[in-house]
XYZ file of C-alpha atoms in Angstrom:
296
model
C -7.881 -8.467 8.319
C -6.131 -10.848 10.670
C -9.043 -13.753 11.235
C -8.871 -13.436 7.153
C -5.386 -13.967 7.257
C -5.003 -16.624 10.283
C -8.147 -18.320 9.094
C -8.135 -17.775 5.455
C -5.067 -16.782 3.581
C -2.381 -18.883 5.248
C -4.651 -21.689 4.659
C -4.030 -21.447 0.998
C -0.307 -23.212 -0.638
C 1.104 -19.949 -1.649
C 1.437 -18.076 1.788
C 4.434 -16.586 1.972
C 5.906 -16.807 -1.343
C 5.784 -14.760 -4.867
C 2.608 -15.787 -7.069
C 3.054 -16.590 -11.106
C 0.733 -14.194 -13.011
C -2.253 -15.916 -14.358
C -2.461 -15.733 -18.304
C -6.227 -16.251 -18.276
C -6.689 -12.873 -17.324
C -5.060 -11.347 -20.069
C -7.794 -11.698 -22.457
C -10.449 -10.730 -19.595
C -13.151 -8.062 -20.276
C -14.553 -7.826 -17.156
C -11.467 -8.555 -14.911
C -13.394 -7.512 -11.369
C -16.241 -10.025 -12.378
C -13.484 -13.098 -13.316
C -12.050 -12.746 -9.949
C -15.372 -11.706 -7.962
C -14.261 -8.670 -6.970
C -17.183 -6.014 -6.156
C -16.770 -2.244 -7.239
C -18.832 -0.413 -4.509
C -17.795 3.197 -4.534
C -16.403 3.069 -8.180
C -14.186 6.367 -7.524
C -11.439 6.675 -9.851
C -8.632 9.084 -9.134
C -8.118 11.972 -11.849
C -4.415 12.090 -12.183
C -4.876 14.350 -15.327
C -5.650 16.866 -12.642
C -1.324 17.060 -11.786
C -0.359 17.400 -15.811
C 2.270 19.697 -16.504
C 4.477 19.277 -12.852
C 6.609 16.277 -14.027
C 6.938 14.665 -17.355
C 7.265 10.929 -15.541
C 4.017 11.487 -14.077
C 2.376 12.830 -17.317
C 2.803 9.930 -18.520
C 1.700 7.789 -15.730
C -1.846 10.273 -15.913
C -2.294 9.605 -19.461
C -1.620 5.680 -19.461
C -3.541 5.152 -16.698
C -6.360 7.213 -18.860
C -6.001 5.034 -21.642
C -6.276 1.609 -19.899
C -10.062 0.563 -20.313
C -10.395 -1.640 -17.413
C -13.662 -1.777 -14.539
C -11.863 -0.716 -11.283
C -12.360 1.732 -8.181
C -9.728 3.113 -6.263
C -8.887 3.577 -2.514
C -6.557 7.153 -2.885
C -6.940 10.631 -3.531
C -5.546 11.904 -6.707
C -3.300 14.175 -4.831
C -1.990 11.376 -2.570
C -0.656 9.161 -5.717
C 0.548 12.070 -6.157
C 2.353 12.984 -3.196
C 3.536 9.266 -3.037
C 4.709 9.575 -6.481
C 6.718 12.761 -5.870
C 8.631 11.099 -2.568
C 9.939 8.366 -4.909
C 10.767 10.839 -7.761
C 12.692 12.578 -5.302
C 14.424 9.475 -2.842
C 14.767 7.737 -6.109
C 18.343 7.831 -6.638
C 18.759 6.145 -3.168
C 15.868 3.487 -3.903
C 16.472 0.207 -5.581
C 12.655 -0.906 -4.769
C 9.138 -0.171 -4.136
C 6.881 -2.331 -2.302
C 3.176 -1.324 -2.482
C 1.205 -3.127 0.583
C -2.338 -3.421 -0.020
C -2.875 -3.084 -3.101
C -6.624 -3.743 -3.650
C -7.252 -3.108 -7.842
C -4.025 -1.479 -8.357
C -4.531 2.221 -8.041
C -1.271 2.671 -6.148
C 0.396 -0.071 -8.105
C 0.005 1.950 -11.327
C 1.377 4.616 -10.392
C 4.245 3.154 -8.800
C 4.878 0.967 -11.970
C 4.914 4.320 -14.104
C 8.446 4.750 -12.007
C 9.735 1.602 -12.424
C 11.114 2.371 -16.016
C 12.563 5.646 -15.764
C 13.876 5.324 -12.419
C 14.989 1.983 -12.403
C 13.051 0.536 -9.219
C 11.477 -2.927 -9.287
C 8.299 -3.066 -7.807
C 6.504 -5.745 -5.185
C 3.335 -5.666 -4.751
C 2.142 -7.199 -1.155
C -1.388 -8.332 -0.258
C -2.462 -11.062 2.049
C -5.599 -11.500 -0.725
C -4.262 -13.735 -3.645
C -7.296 -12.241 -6.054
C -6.194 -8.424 -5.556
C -2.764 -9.083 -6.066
C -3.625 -10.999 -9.378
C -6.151 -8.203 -10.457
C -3.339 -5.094 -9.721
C -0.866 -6.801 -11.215
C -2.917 -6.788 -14.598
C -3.773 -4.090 -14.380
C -0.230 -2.671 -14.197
C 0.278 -5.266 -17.381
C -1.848 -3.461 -19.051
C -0.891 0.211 -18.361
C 2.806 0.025 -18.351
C 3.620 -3.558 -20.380
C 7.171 -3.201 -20.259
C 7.695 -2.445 -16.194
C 6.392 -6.317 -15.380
C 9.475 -7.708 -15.956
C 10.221 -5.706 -12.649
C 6.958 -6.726 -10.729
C 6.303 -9.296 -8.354
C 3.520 -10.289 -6.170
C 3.725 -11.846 -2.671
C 0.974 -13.405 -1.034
C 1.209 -12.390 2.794
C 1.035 -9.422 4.979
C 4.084 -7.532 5.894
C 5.886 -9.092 8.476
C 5.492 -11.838 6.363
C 7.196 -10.020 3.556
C 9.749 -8.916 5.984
C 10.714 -12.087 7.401
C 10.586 -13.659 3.570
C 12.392 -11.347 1.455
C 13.668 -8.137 2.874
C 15.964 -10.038 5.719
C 16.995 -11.907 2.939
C 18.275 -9.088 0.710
C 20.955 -6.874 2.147
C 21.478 -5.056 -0.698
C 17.696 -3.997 -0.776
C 16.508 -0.420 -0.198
C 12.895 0.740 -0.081
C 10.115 2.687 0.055
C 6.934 0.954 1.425
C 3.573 2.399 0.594
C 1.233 1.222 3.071
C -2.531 0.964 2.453
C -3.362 -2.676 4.247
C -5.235 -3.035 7.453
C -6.164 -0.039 9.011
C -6.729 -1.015 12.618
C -4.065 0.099 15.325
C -3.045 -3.667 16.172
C -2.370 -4.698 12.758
C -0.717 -1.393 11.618
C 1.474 -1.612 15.043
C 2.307 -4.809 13.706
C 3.506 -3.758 10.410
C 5.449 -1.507 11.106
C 7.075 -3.278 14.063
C 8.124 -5.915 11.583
C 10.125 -3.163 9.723
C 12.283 -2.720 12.336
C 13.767 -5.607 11.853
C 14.403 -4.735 8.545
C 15.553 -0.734 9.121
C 18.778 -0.855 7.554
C 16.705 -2.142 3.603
C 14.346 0.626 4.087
C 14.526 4.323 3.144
C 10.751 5.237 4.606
C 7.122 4.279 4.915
C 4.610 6.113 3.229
C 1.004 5.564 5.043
C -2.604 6.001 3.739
C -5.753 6.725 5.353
C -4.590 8.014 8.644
C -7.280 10.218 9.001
C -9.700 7.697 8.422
C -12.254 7.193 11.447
C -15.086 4.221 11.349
C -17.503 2.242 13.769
C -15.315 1.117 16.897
C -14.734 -2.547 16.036
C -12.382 -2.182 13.149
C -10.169 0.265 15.359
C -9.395 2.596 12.280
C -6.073 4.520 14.344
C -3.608 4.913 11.425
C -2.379 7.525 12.838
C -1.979 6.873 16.403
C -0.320 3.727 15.302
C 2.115 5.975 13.632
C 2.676 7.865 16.770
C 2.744 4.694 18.767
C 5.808 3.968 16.748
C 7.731 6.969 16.238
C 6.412 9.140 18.513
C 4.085 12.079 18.778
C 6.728 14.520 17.571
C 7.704 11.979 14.568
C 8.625 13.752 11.747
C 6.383 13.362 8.754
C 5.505 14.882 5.098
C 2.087 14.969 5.032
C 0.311 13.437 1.883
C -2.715 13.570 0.225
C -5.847 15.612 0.420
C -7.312 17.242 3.468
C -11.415 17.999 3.307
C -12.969 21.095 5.291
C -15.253 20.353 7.775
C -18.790 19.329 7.082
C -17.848 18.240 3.432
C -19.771 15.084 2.880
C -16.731 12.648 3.694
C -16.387 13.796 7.118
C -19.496 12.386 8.057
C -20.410 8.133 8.440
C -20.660 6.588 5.439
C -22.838 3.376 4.381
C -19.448 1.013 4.919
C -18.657 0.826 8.183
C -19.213 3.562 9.391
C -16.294 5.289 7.533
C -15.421 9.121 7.726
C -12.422 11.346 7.469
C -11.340 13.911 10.062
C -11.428 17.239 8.988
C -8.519 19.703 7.603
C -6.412 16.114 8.428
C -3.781 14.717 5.769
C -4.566 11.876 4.303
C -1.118 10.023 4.557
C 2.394 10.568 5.906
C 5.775 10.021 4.663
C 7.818 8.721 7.335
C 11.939 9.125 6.521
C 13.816 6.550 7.986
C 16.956 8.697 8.294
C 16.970 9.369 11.954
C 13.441 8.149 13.024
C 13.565 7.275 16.818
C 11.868 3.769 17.453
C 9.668 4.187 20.515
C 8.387 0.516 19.581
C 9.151 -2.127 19.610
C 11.989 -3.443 22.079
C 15.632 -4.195 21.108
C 14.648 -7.591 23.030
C 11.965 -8.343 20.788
C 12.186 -10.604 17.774
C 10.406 -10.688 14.564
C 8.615 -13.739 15.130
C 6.243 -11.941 17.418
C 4.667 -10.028 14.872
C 4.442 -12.828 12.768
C 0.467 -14.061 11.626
C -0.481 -17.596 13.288
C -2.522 -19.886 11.369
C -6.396 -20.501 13.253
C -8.560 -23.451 12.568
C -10.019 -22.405 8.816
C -13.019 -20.266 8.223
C -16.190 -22.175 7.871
């Protein structure tokens, strides 16, 4: 994730600001093959699986049903779920959501199928230009009417942070996080949104009980802690898998693997969170990417 970014992404003229959607993919039948994205694992999330519990989310389940589109996606059905229940209930305090990460748009959906009937906008963050453009169409074409809400930024999140959310007092969010994984870059993240504290309601993280080979330093979790604390106060989301179910063990990708009987995500609240990191002293600018020589 960062020598992409440093070496990659900032190269390109729209670091750091909000992309224009690109009409060509509109018409686009195979949408992952136009923008050479690869489906590997192919998992799509059931959300039909939560009918019944909230009429918002029905309707997020069956539109997301009805979109024919090639795509995989990164979450558990029951932690778009989860997610999706933290904003139906902070709602009334939210005027945003900012989905980090995005990859093909499973979280992006979802969080567009609140948009409407709560009256959020919705940016989506990604320091890869091509999964911003790909989630955001696919959001088009699940909930049409929500992308006059929608935005995509090209950057990571201190980026974001130093861009847009210091520049909009009246802003207040709730960040879903599903970016880099490793401990330095998720330290970084969040860091960033401490400059920022007063715009944002909480931080909802994925995958922090996601383990891997030791050079992509997959510590979600203990990034978390790093943070907040090992007594931080958290909601946890998501699915938790007994031990010795298949996804507790390596898997052909790096080496991934979930800890066992281990949530999936945690909602952080903002509302009295105690900042062990980083230092009053510190400034933003510090956890800001810098541009390296380009790749190749």
């Amino acid at each position: 994730m960062t020598d992409y970014v440093a070496s990659v992404a900032m190269h390109e003229g729209t670091w750091g600001t909000f992309l224009e959607p690109d009409p060509a993919l509109e018409d686009a039948e195979n949408l992952h093959e136009m923008l050479g994205i690869p489906i590997l694992s192919g998992h799509h999330a059931d959300l039909t699986l939560f009918q019944g519990r909230n009429s918002v989310f029905d309707r997020i389940a069956s539109r997301s049903k009805e979109v024919d589109l090639a795509y995989e996606d990164q979450c558990s059905a029951q932690h778009y779920y989860d997610v999706f229940s933290c904003v139906e209930r902070e709602h009334g305090t939210l005027t945003r959501l900012v989905d980090v990460g995005v990859f093909m748009g499973g979280s992006s959906s979802v969080l567009a199928g609140c948009v409407e009937p709560m009256g959020l906008e919705l940016d989506l963050v990604d320091a890869n230009s091509v999964f911003l453009q790909f989630a955001r169409e696919r959001v088009r074409r699940t909930f049409p009417r929500a992308t006059m809400r929608v935005r995509m930024f090209h950057g990571d999140l201190p980026t974001y942070v130093a861009k847009v959310l210091r520049a909009e007092s009246g802003t207040r969010a709730l960040i879903h996080h599903d970016g880099a994984h490793d401990f330095n870059q998720v330290v970084k993240d969040l860091s960033s949104l401490y400059f920022a504290r007063d715009r944002i309601h909480g931080v909802a993280l994925q995958d922090t009980h996601l383990r891997g080979e030791i050079g992509y330093f997959n510590f979600v979790d203990a990034a978390v802690y790093a943070m907040f604390g090992v007594d931080v106060k958290y909601e946890p989301l998501g699915s938790r898998y007994p031990q010795g179910s298949p996804v507790t063990q390596p898997n052909q990708w790096n080496g991934n693997y979930f800890l066992a009987d281990t949530p999936e995500g945690m909602y952080v609240p903002f509302d009295g969170v105690e900042w062990k990191y980083p230092h009053s002293m510190m400034e933003l600018e510090a956890f800001l990417p810098v541009k390296a020589p380009p790749a190749g």
